[in-house]
Short mmCIF file of C-alpha atoms and ligand atoms in Angstrom, two decimals:
data_model
loop_
_atom_site.label_atom_id
_atom_site.label_comp_id
_atom_site.label_asym_id
_atom_site.label_seq_id
_atom_site.Cartn_x
_atom_site.Cartn_y
_atom_site.Cartn_z
CA MET M 1 0.02 -0.07 -0.09
CA ARG M 2 1.06 3.45 -0.68
CA SER M 3 0.92 4.64 3.02
CA SER M 4 2.96 1.85 4.27
CA VAL M 5 5.77 2.58 1.42
CA MET M 6 5.83 6.31 2.63
CA ILE M 7 5.95 5.55 6.37
CA SER M 8 8.54 3.00 5.94
CA ALA M 9 11.85 4.26 7.64
CA VAL M 10 14.06 1.70 5.26
CA PRO M 11 13.96 2.63 1.68
CA PRO M 12 13.01 -0.62 -0.41
CA GLU M 13 16.12 -2.14 -1.86
CA CYS M 14 16.53 -2.40 -5.45
CA PRO M 15 16.70 -6.33 -6.12
CA LYS M 16 20.41 -6.98 -7.28
CA PRO M 17 20.75 -7.73 -11.09
CA THR M 18 21.18 -11.42 -11.66
CA THR M 19 24.23 -12.44 -13.64
CA ARG M 20 22.37 -13.18 -16.97
CA GLU M 21 20.76 -9.32 -16.77
CA LEU M 22 24.28 -8.01 -16.37
CA ILE M 23 25.95 -9.83 -19.08
CA ARG M 24 22.97 -8.95 -21.24
CA GLU M 25 23.13 -5.33 -20.10
CA HIS M 26 27.11 -5.02 -21.01
CA LEU M 27 26.67 -6.96 -24.25
CA ILE M 28 23.75 -4.69 -25.51
CA SER M 29 25.53 -1.51 -24.39
CA TRP M 30 28.87 -2.76 -26.03
CA LEU M 31 27.20 -3.67 -29.34
CA ARG M 32 25.11 -0.48 -29.21
CA ASP M 33 27.78 2.28 -28.21
CA GLU M 34 30.84 0.71 -29.19
CA ALA M 35 30.83 -1.42 -32.15
CA ASN M 36 27.40 0.13 -33.42
CA LEU M 37 26.10 -3.45 -34.47
CA PRO M 38 22.43 -4.34 -34.16
CA TYR M 39 21.51 -5.64 -30.77
CA ASP M 40 17.59 -6.45 -31.34
CA GLY M 41 16.35 -9.65 -30.75
CA ILE M 42 19.44 -10.73 -28.62
CA THR M 43 18.15 -13.79 -26.34
CA ASP M 44 20.07 -15.67 -23.73
CA GLU M 45 20.62 -18.37 -26.35
CA THR M 46 21.99 -16.28 -29.37
CA PRO M 47 25.15 -17.56 -30.41
CA LEU M 48 27.97 -14.86 -29.52
CA SER M 49 29.85 -15.52 -32.81
CA GLU M 50 26.45 -14.24 -34.57
CA MET M 51 26.59 -10.98 -32.67
CA GLY M 52 29.75 -9.74 -34.10
CA ILE M 53 31.49 -9.02 -30.75
CA ASP M 54 35.04 -9.06 -31.36
CA SER M 55 38.13 -9.81 -28.98
CA LEU M 56 38.22 -6.47 -27.76
CA GLY M 57 34.53 -6.33 -26.98
CA MET M 58 34.91 -9.46 -24.80
CA ALA M 59 37.95 -8.31 -23.17
CA ALA M 60 35.96 -5.32 -21.97
CA MET M 61 33.17 -7.26 -21.24
CA ASN M 62 35.49 -9.48 -18.92
CA CYS M 63 37.18 -6.56 -17.19
CA ALA M 64 33.84 -4.79 -16.38
CA LEU M 65 32.05 -8.29 -15.02
CA GLU M 66 34.97 -8.84 -12.86
CA GLU M 67 34.77 -5.46 -11.36
CA GLN M 68 30.89 -5.94 -10.75
CA THR M 69 30.90 -9.63 -9.70
CA ARG M 70 34.22 -9.61 -8.01
CA LYS M 71 34.53 -12.99 -9.83
CA ARG M 72 37.76 -13.65 -12.35
CA PRO M 73 36.69 -15.26 -15.48
CA ASN M 74 39.40 -17.19 -17.30
CA PRO M 75 39.33 -15.10 -20.69
CA GLU M 76 40.39 -18.51 -22.58
CA VAL M 77 37.11 -20.02 -21.14
CA MET M 78 35.00 -16.92 -21.63
CA PHE M 79 35.94 -17.23 -25.36
CA GLU M 80 34.95 -20.86 -25.87
CA LEU M 81 31.35 -19.95 -24.18
CA GLU M 82 28.50 -19.77 -26.90
CA ASN M 83 25.85 -17.46 -25.65
CA ILE M 84 24.83 -15.45 -22.58
CA ASN M 85 23.39 -18.54 -20.58
CA GLN M 86 26.65 -20.22 -20.43
CA LEU M 87 28.61 -17.33 -19.97
CA ALA M 88 26.31 -16.79 -16.99
CA ASP M 89 26.37 -20.23 -15.66
CA TYR M 90 30.14 -20.33 -15.77
CA LEU M 91 30.48 -16.94 -13.79
CA ASP M 92 27.92 -18.01 -10.92
CA SER M 93 30.32 -21.53 -10.96
CA LEU M 94 33.33 -19.06 -9.72
CA PRO M 95 34.36 -18.03 -6.23
CA ILE M 96 34.09 -14.53 -5.40
CA VAL M 97 37.79 -13.19 -4.87
CA SER M 98 38.70 -10.79 -2.00
CA GLN M 99 40.18 -8.39 -4.18
CA THR M 100 39.80 -8.05 -8.21
CA HIS M 101 42.54 -6.47 -10.35
CA ALA M 102 40.86 -5.91 -13.47
CA PRO M 103 43.00 -5.52 -16.02
CA ALA M 104 43.19 -2.74 -18.25
CA VAL M 105 41.33 -3.72 -21.45
CA VAL M 106 43.43 -6.80 -23.06
CA THR M 107 43.39 -7.36 -26.93
CA VAL M 108 43.34 -11.19 -26.97
CA GLU M 109 45.51 -12.67 -29.67
CA LEU M 110 43.75 -13.75 -32.74
CA ASN M 111 46.39 -16.48 -33.62
CA PRO M 112 45.39 -20.04 -33.21
CA GLY M 113 47.38 -21.55 -30.29
CA ALA M 114 48.04 -18.37 -28.84
CA LEU M 115 49.59 -18.70 -25.04
CA PRO M 116 47.31 -17.98 -22.16
CA LEU M 117 47.33 -14.42 -20.97
CA PRO M 118 49.35 -13.55 -18.23
CA ASN M 119 46.73 -12.39 -16.02
CA ALA M 120 44.28 -15.56 -16.86
CA ALA M 121 42.87 -16.70 -13.48
CA PRO M 122 42.82 -20.23 -12.40
CA VAL M 123 39.56 -21.86 -13.00
CA PRO M 124 38.09 -23.79 -10.01
CA ILE M 125 38.12 -27.73 -11.03
CA THR M 126 36.09 -30.32 -9.62
CA ASN M 127 37.94 -33.11 -11.42
CA LYS M 128 40.98 -33.18 -13.49
CA LEU M 129 39.37 -33.39 -17.02
CA GLU M 130 36.33 -31.07 -16.47
CA HIS M 131 38.62 -28.17 -17.95
CA PHE M 132 39.06 -29.82 -20.84
CA GLU M 133 35.14 -31.00 -21.02
CA ARG M 134 34.40 -27.43 -20.92
CA MET M 135 36.85 -26.23 -23.39
CA ASN M 136 35.75 -28.89 -25.88
CA GLY M 137 32.10 -27.64 -25.42
CA ARG M 138 32.06 -25.80 -28.69
CA ILE M 139 33.45 -28.50 -30.62
CA ARG M 140 31.07 -31.02 -29.39
CA SER M 141 28.02 -28.84 -30.31
CA ILE M 142 29.42 -28.23 -33.99
CA LYS M 143 30.07 -32.03 -33.95
CA GLU M 144 26.51 -32.72 -33.17
CA GLN M 145 24.99 -30.36 -35.84
CA GLY M 146 26.99 -32.33 -38.56
CA LEU M 147 28.93 -28.88 -39.03
CA TYR M 148 32.40 -30.34 -38.23
CA PHE M 149 34.58 -29.72 -40.87
CA PHE M 150 37.93 -29.95 -39.63
CA GLU M 151 40.56 -32.64 -40.70
CA PRO M 152 38.76 -34.38 -43.40
CA ILE M 153 40.55 -37.69 -44.25
CA ILE M 154 42.23 -37.56 -47.55
CA SER M 155 42.52 -41.05 -49.33
CA GLU M 156 43.46 -39.92 -52.90
CA HIS M 157 45.26 -37.21 -54.56
CA ASP M 158 45.07 -36.74 -58.11
CA GLY M 159 46.30 -33.51 -59.70
CA ALA M 160 43.94 -30.72 -58.32
CA TRP M 161 41.50 -33.07 -57.02
CA VAL M 162 41.56 -35.27 -53.76
CA VAL M 163 39.21 -37.87 -52.24
CA ALA M 164 38.34 -36.52 -48.89
CA ASP M 165 36.15 -38.49 -46.55
CA GLY M 166 35.48 -40.88 -49.36
CA GLN M 167 34.02 -37.94 -51.64
CA ARG M 168 36.03 -36.69 -54.80
CA MET M 169 36.33 -32.73 -54.64
CA LEU M 170 38.22 -29.92 -56.18
CA MET M 171 40.90 -29.06 -53.78
CA LEU M 172 40.46 -25.39 -52.73
CA GLY M 173 42.12 -25.36 -49.56
CA SER M 174 45.93 -26.10 -50.81
CA TYR M 175 49.17 -24.26 -49.90
CA GLU M 176 50.57 -26.51 -53.08
CA TYR M 177 50.34 -23.22 -54.97
CA LEU M 178 52.47 -24.53 -57.98
CA GLY M 179 51.26 -27.93 -57.73
CA LEU M 180 54.42 -29.62 -57.22
CA LEU M 181 53.13 -32.42 -54.55
CA GLY M 182 53.00 -34.98 -57.06
CA HIS M 183 55.56 -33.61 -59.49
CA PRO M 184 57.94 -36.50 -60.92
CA HIS M 185 61.06 -34.85 -60.15
CA THR M 186 60.27 -33.92 -56.46
CA LYS M 187 58.58 -37.32 -55.79
CA GLN M 188 61.83 -39.09 -57.27
CA ALA M 189 64.44 -37.20 -55.58
CA ALA M 190 62.72 -38.01 -52.34
CA ILE M 191 62.65 -41.67 -53.20
CA ALA M 192 66.53 -41.56 -53.97
CA ALA M 193 67.27 -39.92 -50.95
CA ILE M 194 65.35 -42.43 -48.90
CA GLU M 195 67.08 -45.11 -50.78
CA HIS M 196 70.46 -43.46 -50.01
CA PHE M 197 70.14 -42.45 -46.39
CA GLY M 198 67.13 -44.48 -45.14
CA THR M 199 63.69 -42.55 -43.63
CA GLY M 200 64.98 -40.35 -40.92
CA HIS M 201 68.39 -38.91 -39.49
CA HIS M 202 70.96 -39.87 -36.88
CA GLY M 203 69.51 -37.10 -34.43
CA VAL M 204 70.65 -33.34 -34.02
CA ARG M 205 72.89 -32.07 -37.12
CA LEU M 206 75.09 -30.24 -34.68
CA LEU M 207 76.21 -33.30 -32.95
CA ALA M 208 75.07 -36.43 -35.18
CA GLY M 209 76.39 -35.03 -38.28
CA THR M 210 74.65 -33.30 -41.29
CA THR M 211 74.31 -34.59 -44.80
CA ASN M 212 75.65 -33.59 -48.01
CA LEU M 213 71.79 -33.08 -49.07
CA HIS M 214 71.08 -30.78 -46.03
CA ARG M 215 74.07 -28.50 -47.09
CA GLN M 216 73.02 -28.50 -51.01
CA LEU M 217 69.63 -27.22 -49.74
CA GLU M 218 70.98 -24.36 -47.78
CA ALA M 219 73.20 -23.46 -50.38
CA LYS M 220 70.47 -23.41 -52.97
CA LEU M 221 68.10 -21.33 -50.45
CA ALA M 222 70.89 -18.77 -49.98
CA ASP M 223 71.32 -18.59 -53.37
CA TRP M 224 67.82 -18.37 -54.27
CA MET M 225 66.90 -15.89 -51.40
CA ARG M 226 69.85 -13.69 -52.50
CA ALA M 227 71.59 -14.06 -48.97
CA GLU M 228 74.93 -14.97 -47.68
CA ASN M 229 73.76 -18.20 -46.35
CA ALA M 230 70.79 -20.26 -45.00
CA ILE M 231 69.90 -22.83 -42.23
CA VAL M 232 66.90 -25.04 -42.32
CA TYR M 233 65.02 -26.29 -39.51
CA SER M 234 62.45 -29.33 -39.29
CA SER M 235 59.35 -27.25 -39.53
CA GLY M 236 58.23 -23.70 -40.37
CA PHE M 237 56.74 -23.01 -37.10
CA THR M 238 59.97 -23.78 -35.33
CA THR M 239 61.97 -21.62 -37.68
CA ASN M 240 60.02 -18.56 -36.85
CA HIS M 241 59.70 -19.38 -32.98
CA ALA M 242 63.57 -20.57 -32.74
CA THR M 243 64.89 -17.76 -35.00
CA ILE M 244 62.94 -15.07 -33.21
CA SER M 245 63.49 -15.92 -29.41
CA THR M 246 67.16 -16.17 -30.52
CA LEU M 247 67.82 -12.90 -32.25
CA VAL M 248 66.06 -10.77 -29.41
CA ASP M 249 66.26 -11.01 -25.86
CA HIS M 250 65.19 -9.05 -22.79
CA ASN M 251 67.47 -6.20 -23.38
CA CYS M 252 65.62 -5.70 -26.80
CA CYS M 253 62.36 -4.64 -28.46
CA VAL M 254 60.61 -6.72 -31.11
CA ILE M 255 57.68 -5.13 -33.35
CA GLY M 256 55.10 -7.00 -35.31
CA ASP M 257 52.00 -6.83 -37.76
CA GLU M 258 49.14 -7.61 -35.83
CA TRP M 259 47.81 -10.07 -38.36
CA ASN M 260 51.31 -11.84 -37.87
CA HIS M 261 51.44 -15.68 -38.18
CA ALA M 262 50.94 -17.71 -34.42
CA SER M 263 54.59 -18.85 -34.86
CA ILE M 264 55.96 -15.42 -35.00
CA VAL M 265 53.75 -14.00 -32.24
CA ASP M 266 54.83 -16.98 -30.22
CA GLY M 267 58.58 -16.44 -31.09
CA CYS M 268 58.04 -12.83 -30.01
CA ARG M 269 56.77 -13.69 -26.56
CA HIS M 270 59.16 -16.16 -25.90
CA SER M 271 62.10 -13.82 -26.43
CA GLY M 272 61.77 -11.93 -23.58
CA ALA M 273 61.93 -8.57 -25.58
CA GLU M 274 59.54 -6.03 -25.34
CA PHE M 275 56.69 -6.85 -27.81
CA LEU M 276 55.17 -4.21 -29.60
CA ILE M 277 52.17 -4.82 -32.15
CA PHE M 278 51.05 -2.24 -34.81
CA LYS M 279 47.69 -2.26 -36.75
CA HIS M 280 47.74 -4.03 -39.76
CA ASN M 281 49.90 -2.68 -42.26
CA ASP M 282 49.62 0.52 -40.14
CA MET M 283 52.91 2.25 -41.07
CA ASP M 284 52.62 5.24 -38.65
CA GLU M 285 52.05 3.20 -35.68
CA LEU M 286 55.33 1.20 -36.58
CA ALA M 287 57.06 4.24 -36.60
CA THR M 288 55.73 5.46 -33.42
CA HIS M 289 56.70 1.93 -32.00
CA LEU M 290 60.06 2.21 -33.69
CA ARG M 291 60.74 5.61 -31.89
CA ARG M 292 59.78 4.17 -28.56
CA ALA M 293 62.44 1.33 -29.09
CA ALA M 294 65.09 3.91 -29.64
CA GLY M 295 68.36 2.97 -28.23
CA ARG M 296 67.73 -0.86 -27.98
CA ARG M 297 68.54 -3.64 -30.21
CA THR M 298 65.21 -3.96 -32.14
CA LEU M 299 63.86 -6.33 -34.80
CA VAL M 300 60.60 -6.03 -36.95
CA VAL M 301 59.05 -9.01 -37.92
CA VAL M 302 56.16 -9.39 -40.69
CA ASP M 303 54.62 -11.71 -42.96
CA ALA M 304 55.21 -11.12 -46.51
CA VAL M 305 51.43 -12.49 -47.32
CA PHE M 306 49.16 -12.55 -44.57
CA SER M 307 47.80 -16.19 -44.41
CA MET M 308 44.01 -15.43 -43.63
CA ASP M 309 43.89 -12.64 -45.72
CA GLY M 310 46.06 -13.04 -48.87
CA ASP M 311 47.10 -9.31 -48.53
CA ILE M 312 50.60 -8.09 -49.04
CA ILE M 313 52.66 -6.15 -46.52
CA ASP M 314 53.78 -2.55 -47.69
CA LEU M 315 57.46 -3.73 -47.59
CA PRO M 316 59.09 -0.65 -49.22
CA ALA M 317 57.73 1.43 -46.45
CA VAL M 318 58.69 -1.12 -43.80
CA VAL M 319 62.48 -1.31 -45.31
CA GLU M 320 62.55 2.50 -44.96
CA LEU M 321 61.34 2.84 -41.54
CA CYS M 322 63.93 -0.13 -40.45
CA LYS M 323 66.62 1.67 -42.19
CA ARG M 324 65.82 4.98 -40.53
CA HIS M 325 65.86 3.47 -37.17
CA ASN M 326 68.59 1.01 -37.63
CA ALA M 327 66.24 -1.98 -37.02
CA LEU M 328 66.63 -5.51 -38.13
CA LEU M 329 63.90 -6.62 -40.59
CA MET M 330 62.42 -10.28 -40.68
CA VAL M 331 60.10 -11.06 -43.20
CA ASP M 332 57.94 -14.43 -43.46
CA GLU M 333 57.67 -15.64 -47.02
CA ALA M 334 55.57 -18.60 -46.27
CA HIS M 335 53.03 -17.51 -48.69
CA SER M 336 54.87 -15.50 -51.12
CA LEU M 337 57.49 -17.90 -52.41
CA GLY M 338 56.41 -19.30 -55.71
CA VAL M 339 53.49 -16.81 -55.86
CA LEU M 340 54.84 -13.03 -55.87
CA GLY M 341 57.51 -12.00 -58.30
CA LYS M 342 57.90 -12.74 -62.12
CA THR M 343 59.82 -15.69 -61.31
CA GLY M 344 58.38 -16.44 -58.03
CA HIS M 345 61.12 -15.32 -55.85
CA GLY M 346 58.80 -13.65 -53.51
CA ILE M 347 58.39 -10.21 -52.13
CA GLN M 348 61.76 -8.86 -52.80
CA GLU M 349 61.25 -9.41 -56.39
CA HIS M 350 57.59 -8.50 -56.05
CA PHE M 351 58.73 -4.78 -54.95
CA GLY M 352 62.23 -4.88 -57.02
CA LEU M 353 64.08 -4.49 -53.84
CA ALA M 354 67.77 -4.54 -53.29
CA ASP M 355 69.24 -7.92 -52.13
CA ASP M 356 70.23 -6.32 -48.56
CA ALA M 357 66.67 -4.63 -48.14
CA ILE M 358 65.72 -7.61 -45.82
CA ASP M 359 68.14 -8.60 -42.69
CA VAL M 360 66.38 -12.13 -42.20
CA LYS M 361 64.28 -14.09 -44.85
CA MET M 362 62.09 -16.46 -43.76
CA GLY M 363 60.34 -19.30 -45.46
CA THR M 364 58.58 -22.52 -45.09
CA LEU M 365 59.14 -25.83 -47.36
CA SER M 366 55.40 -27.04 -46.36
CA LYS M 367 53.73 -24.97 -49.24
CA THR M 368 55.11 -24.02 -52.64
CA LEU M 369 58.10 -26.25 -52.09
CA ALA M 370 55.95 -29.54 -51.63
CA SER M 371 57.88 -30.76 -48.61
CA CYS M 372 58.25 -30.09 -44.80
CA GLY M 373 60.45 -27.79 -42.87
CA GLY M 374 61.54 -24.26 -42.99
CA PHE M 375 64.57 -21.84 -43.35
CA VAL M 376 66.05 -18.71 -42.68
CA ALA M 377 68.52 -17.10 -45.43
CA ALA M 378 70.62 -14.43 -44.25
CA SER M 379 74.20 -12.87 -43.42
CA GLU M 380 77.06 -15.35 -42.45
CA GLU M 381 77.06 -14.08 -38.99
CA ILE M 382 73.40 -14.33 -38.31
CA ILE M 383 73.42 -18.07 -39.95
CA THR M 384 76.33 -18.88 -37.66
CA PHE M 385 74.63 -17.51 -34.42
CA LEU M 386 71.61 -19.24 -35.24
CA ARG M 387 73.19 -22.57 -35.68
CA HIS M 388 74.91 -22.19 -32.18
CA HIS M 389 72.28 -20.76 -30.19
CA ALA M 390 68.57 -21.33 -31.64
CA ARG M 391 67.29 -24.05 -29.35
CA GLY M 392 64.50 -25.54 -32.18
CA TYR M 393 67.73 -25.97 -34.10
CA ILE M 394 70.14 -27.24 -31.53
CA PHE M 395 67.70 -29.55 -29.85
CA SER M 396 65.41 -31.15 -32.66
CA GLY M 397 66.35 -33.70 -34.84
CA ALA M 398 67.05 -32.86 -38.33
CA LEU M 399 64.81 -32.45 -41.38
CA PRO M 400 64.39 -35.96 -43.02
CA THR M 401 66.59 -36.41 -46.09
CA ALA M 402 63.64 -37.29 -48.15
CA GLN M 403 61.89 -33.80 -47.41
CA THR M 404 65.30 -32.07 -47.84
CA ALA M 405 65.72 -33.60 -51.10
CA ALA M 406 61.98 -32.91 -52.27
CA ALA M 407 62.82 -29.17 -51.52
CA ILE M 408 65.69 -29.04 -53.51
CA ALA M 409 63.92 -30.69 -56.61
CA ALA M 410 61.10 -28.19 -56.31
CA LEU M 411 63.30 -25.00 -56.28
CA GLU M 412 65.06 -26.50 -59.45
CA VAL M 413 61.40 -27.16 -61.01
CA ILE M 414 60.43 -23.65 -60.20
CA GLU M 415 63.61 -22.46 -62.09
CA ARG M 416 63.04 -24.81 -65.03
CA GLU M 417 59.41 -24.23 -65.42
CA PRO M 418 58.69 -20.52 -64.53
CA GLU M 419 55.55 -20.76 -66.54
CA LEU M 420 54.18 -22.29 -63.55
CA VAL M 421 54.14 -18.97 -61.58
CA ALA M 422 52.84 -17.10 -64.52
CA ARG M 423 49.87 -19.57 -64.45
CA LEU M 424 49.22 -19.20 -60.95
CA GLN M 425 49.01 -15.56 -61.11
CA GLU M 426 46.71 -15.57 -64.13
CA ASN M 427 44.49 -18.25 -61.97
CA VAL M 428 44.37 -15.60 -59.05
CA THR M 429 43.07 -12.98 -61.43
CA TYR M 430 40.69 -14.67 -63.14
CA TYR M 431 39.06 -16.40 -59.86
CA LEU M 432 39.20 -12.98 -58.38
CA ASN M 433 37.32 -11.18 -60.81
CA GLY M 434 34.94 -14.21 -61.09
CA LEU M 435 34.27 -13.84 -57.39
CA ARG M 436 33.78 -10.05 -57.39
CA GLU M 437 31.52 -10.06 -60.26
CA LEU M 438 29.13 -12.86 -58.39
CA GLY M 439 29.03 -10.14 -55.72
CA PHE M 440 31.45 -11.83 -53.05
CA ALA M 441 33.41 -9.71 -50.63
CA THR M 442 37.25 -11.04 -50.80
CA GLY M 443 38.98 -8.29 -48.46
CA ASN M 444 42.37 -6.98 -50.09
CA THR M 445 43.66 -10.08 -51.38
CA THR M 446 45.81 -10.23 -54.57
CA THR M 447 47.56 -13.40 -54.15
CA ALA M 448 46.72 -17.13 -53.63
CA ILE M 449 44.90 -17.00 -50.95
CA VAL M 450 41.53 -15.86 -51.24
CA PRO M 451 39.06 -15.26 -48.31
CA VAL M 452 35.44 -15.25 -49.25
CA LEU M 453 33.97 -13.44 -46.25
CA THR M 454 30.54 -15.04 -44.81
CA LYS M 455 29.72 -12.35 -42.16
CA THR M 456 28.82 -15.12 -39.44
CA GLU M 457 30.11 -18.18 -38.33
CA ALA M 458 26.59 -20.05 -38.91
CA LEU M 459 26.71 -18.79 -42.79
CA THR M 460 30.31 -20.02 -42.89
CA LEU M 461 29.30 -23.37 -41.78
CA GLU M 462 26.27 -23.66 -44.12
CA MET M 463 28.37 -22.47 -47.04
CA THR M 464 30.94 -24.89 -46.21
CA LYS M 465 28.43 -27.86 -45.81
CA LEU M 466 26.97 -26.75 -49.35
CA CYS M 467 30.48 -26.49 -51.00
CA ARG M 468 31.63 -29.75 -49.54
CA ALA M 469 28.52 -31.62 -50.46
CA ALA M 470 28.86 -30.21 -54.12
CA GLY M 471 32.40 -31.44 -54.20
CA LEU M 472 34.30 -28.47 -53.47
CA PHE M 473 37.02 -28.70 -50.78
CA ALA M 474 37.20 -25.02 -49.15
CA VAL M 475 38.19 -24.20 -45.64
CA PRO M 476 36.08 -22.55 -43.00
CA VAL M 477 38.10 -20.24 -40.75
CA GLY M 478 36.36 -18.56 -37.77
CA PHE M 479 37.50 -16.91 -34.24
CA PRO M 480 40.17 -17.15 -33.01
CA ALA M 481 42.01 -17.66 -36.03
CA VAL M 482 40.44 -14.47 -37.45
CA PRO M 483 38.35 -11.62 -35.79
CA LEU M 484 34.83 -12.84 -34.48
CA ASN M 485 33.22 -10.69 -36.88
CA ALA M 486 35.21 -11.45 -39.78
CA PRO M 487 34.48 -15.37 -40.47
CA ARG M 488 35.22 -16.78 -43.93
CA LEU M 489 35.92 -19.53 -46.49
CA ARG M 490 39.47 -19.60 -47.14
CA THR M 491 40.26 -20.78 -50.50
CA CYS M 492 43.61 -21.45 -52.04
CA ILE M 493 44.15 -20.98 -56.08
CA SER M 494 46.95 -23.07 -57.45
CA ALA M 495 48.80 -23.35 -60.70
CA LEU M 496 47.31 -26.70 -61.17
CA HIS M 497 43.69 -25.31 -61.55
CA GLY M 498 42.66 -24.81 -65.09
CA LYS M 499 40.06 -22.75 -66.08
CA PRO M 500 37.45 -25.55 -66.20
CA GLU M 501 38.19 -26.05 -62.56
CA ILE M 502 38.10 -22.21 -61.53
CA ASP M 503 34.58 -22.12 -63.30
CA PHE M 504 33.58 -25.15 -61.50
CA ALA M 505 34.46 -23.73 -57.92
CA LEU M 506 32.96 -20.30 -58.96
CA ARG M 507 29.27 -22.11 -59.89
CA VAL M 508 29.37 -23.91 -56.69
CA LEU M 509 30.20 -20.95 -54.65
CA ALA M 510 27.43 -18.96 -56.40
CA GLN M 511 24.91 -21.38 -55.69
CA ALA M 512 25.79 -21.96 -52.33
CA GLY M 513 25.98 -18.16 -51.78
CA ARG M 514 22.76 -17.65 -53.47
CA GLN M 515 21.19 -20.57 -51.08
CA THR M 516 22.53 -19.03 -48.21
CA GLY M 517 21.88 -15.47 -48.93
CA LEU M 518 25.14 -14.58 -48.52
CA ILE M 519 24.91 -12.98 -52.34
CA ALA M 520 21.93 -11.87 -54.42
C1 LIG T 601 52.95 -17.28 -42.48
C2 LIG T 601 53.04 -18.41 -42.01
N1 LIG T 601 54.50 -18.75 -41.43
C3 LIG T 601 54.73 -19.89 -40.74
C4 LIG T 601 54.10 -20.96 -40.92
C5 LIG T 601 54.38 -22.39 -40.26
O1 LIG T 601 54.85 -23.44 -41.27
P1 LIG T 601 55.03 -24.70 -41.24
O2 LIG T 601 53.38 -25.08 -41.53
O3 LIG T 601 55.62 -25.02 -42.63
O4 LIG T 601 55.35 -25.41 -39.97
C6 LIG T 601 53.04 -20.73 -41.55
C7 LIG T 601 52.05 -22.28 -41.84
O5 LIG T 601 50.86 -21.93 -42.04
C8 LIG T 601 52.34 -19.49 -41.89
O6 LIG T 601 51.24 -19.38 -42.76
#
């Protein structure tokens, strides 16, 4: 009754918002005020991936929730949860901590396999497997819906076609940009190496001996990359990780593009150097970071071609800035060897740069070179230093000789058949024009990696399902490999594709795009 309320000495208490209400409120205000994204119709069951909330939004919400609930959510777990209901259940399961240390907004790395954030709180566990069960929740749910498209089993490889999970498909997800996986010269070279040396090696090269094939490959790579010498590691990932963490230490500064590959990110983190990240291809921010690094040995690391987007770094500008600030420059040529430049020599040839423009020229053997492993080509001093200090080289078994011989042979094929590079570049132009005419968004790619942007994770999975059913092997990519609001089908073009294959791919994509409403 009105009178009884008026005479009450104690003001009525506002009911405390529930965890669900708090999360809903934060999400909606972030979508409305920060991201300018639609928020109507959001329910506690709406998949977060469909809302377009990105890593920054999630990190901001994490901080705000920590402040208000006095609970410390683990960002790694938060990113695995699918909707408001799951977020709320997770938060409700956490104990209240006596004092919160809400961090300033943290941008979470978008790289697969990123290390746990330093301020990640321990998750309370009731049994030793609970953490993994929780982390696998999203995988379980997409498997249950029949939308799990990872690691299909390939049983046949026939030129541009494969048999995957028992179905013949046009391969549009391969890194063999020049189609050398089945080239007779590379196959024969690998077989001959096995006949001569067997299938493995004796162990670490520095201790158990190197082979003439390893030396031959390193000399060829040095020559190919226009450098004094080269070192070969047993994987591309290890090459980046071991090289970067050896070249710089806690007295140094390392600077990278925000879209750099995970192996670069991990190398930077493990080096102990101050790690500064500039916005993608933003030369002003790179210059700012270089000024901040003044007085310290500084390494700038960039991808030549970005592996999820296919666009190219503005290398002439990076080179100029590194020279001006006396910083070492390392470039990852994983997706540019065989792809960029008239004869496929990569980004240096593409931009017509001098041989000494890049100090540390990194590449993988697992893509164009139809093998496995990675390398760095650089000055004699840098290579000697890496050979005796890089832990991923010193404490790891040698690249098998079959793979070594295959990489040498692949380089020989590219030298003998430069028309493969020209064919690949023509294919890319033909395919890109076709996609753009159909109305697909493909970002800023100009290379063999072509993202077909799909707006939401649900559309990505639906597109993949339709493409695979029609015999097209395209790869779905979502968070955390790319930002939450930029899921895509990642497609890769090769010199093996003829016009009929590319037309087939365009027809399947067009049909799937229209059926899902992605294009008109
Ligand atoms: C840009 C980039 N660098 C390095 C690597 C790691 O190379 P690898 O797969 O040969 O270990 C990859 C792998 O995809 C990559 O895309």
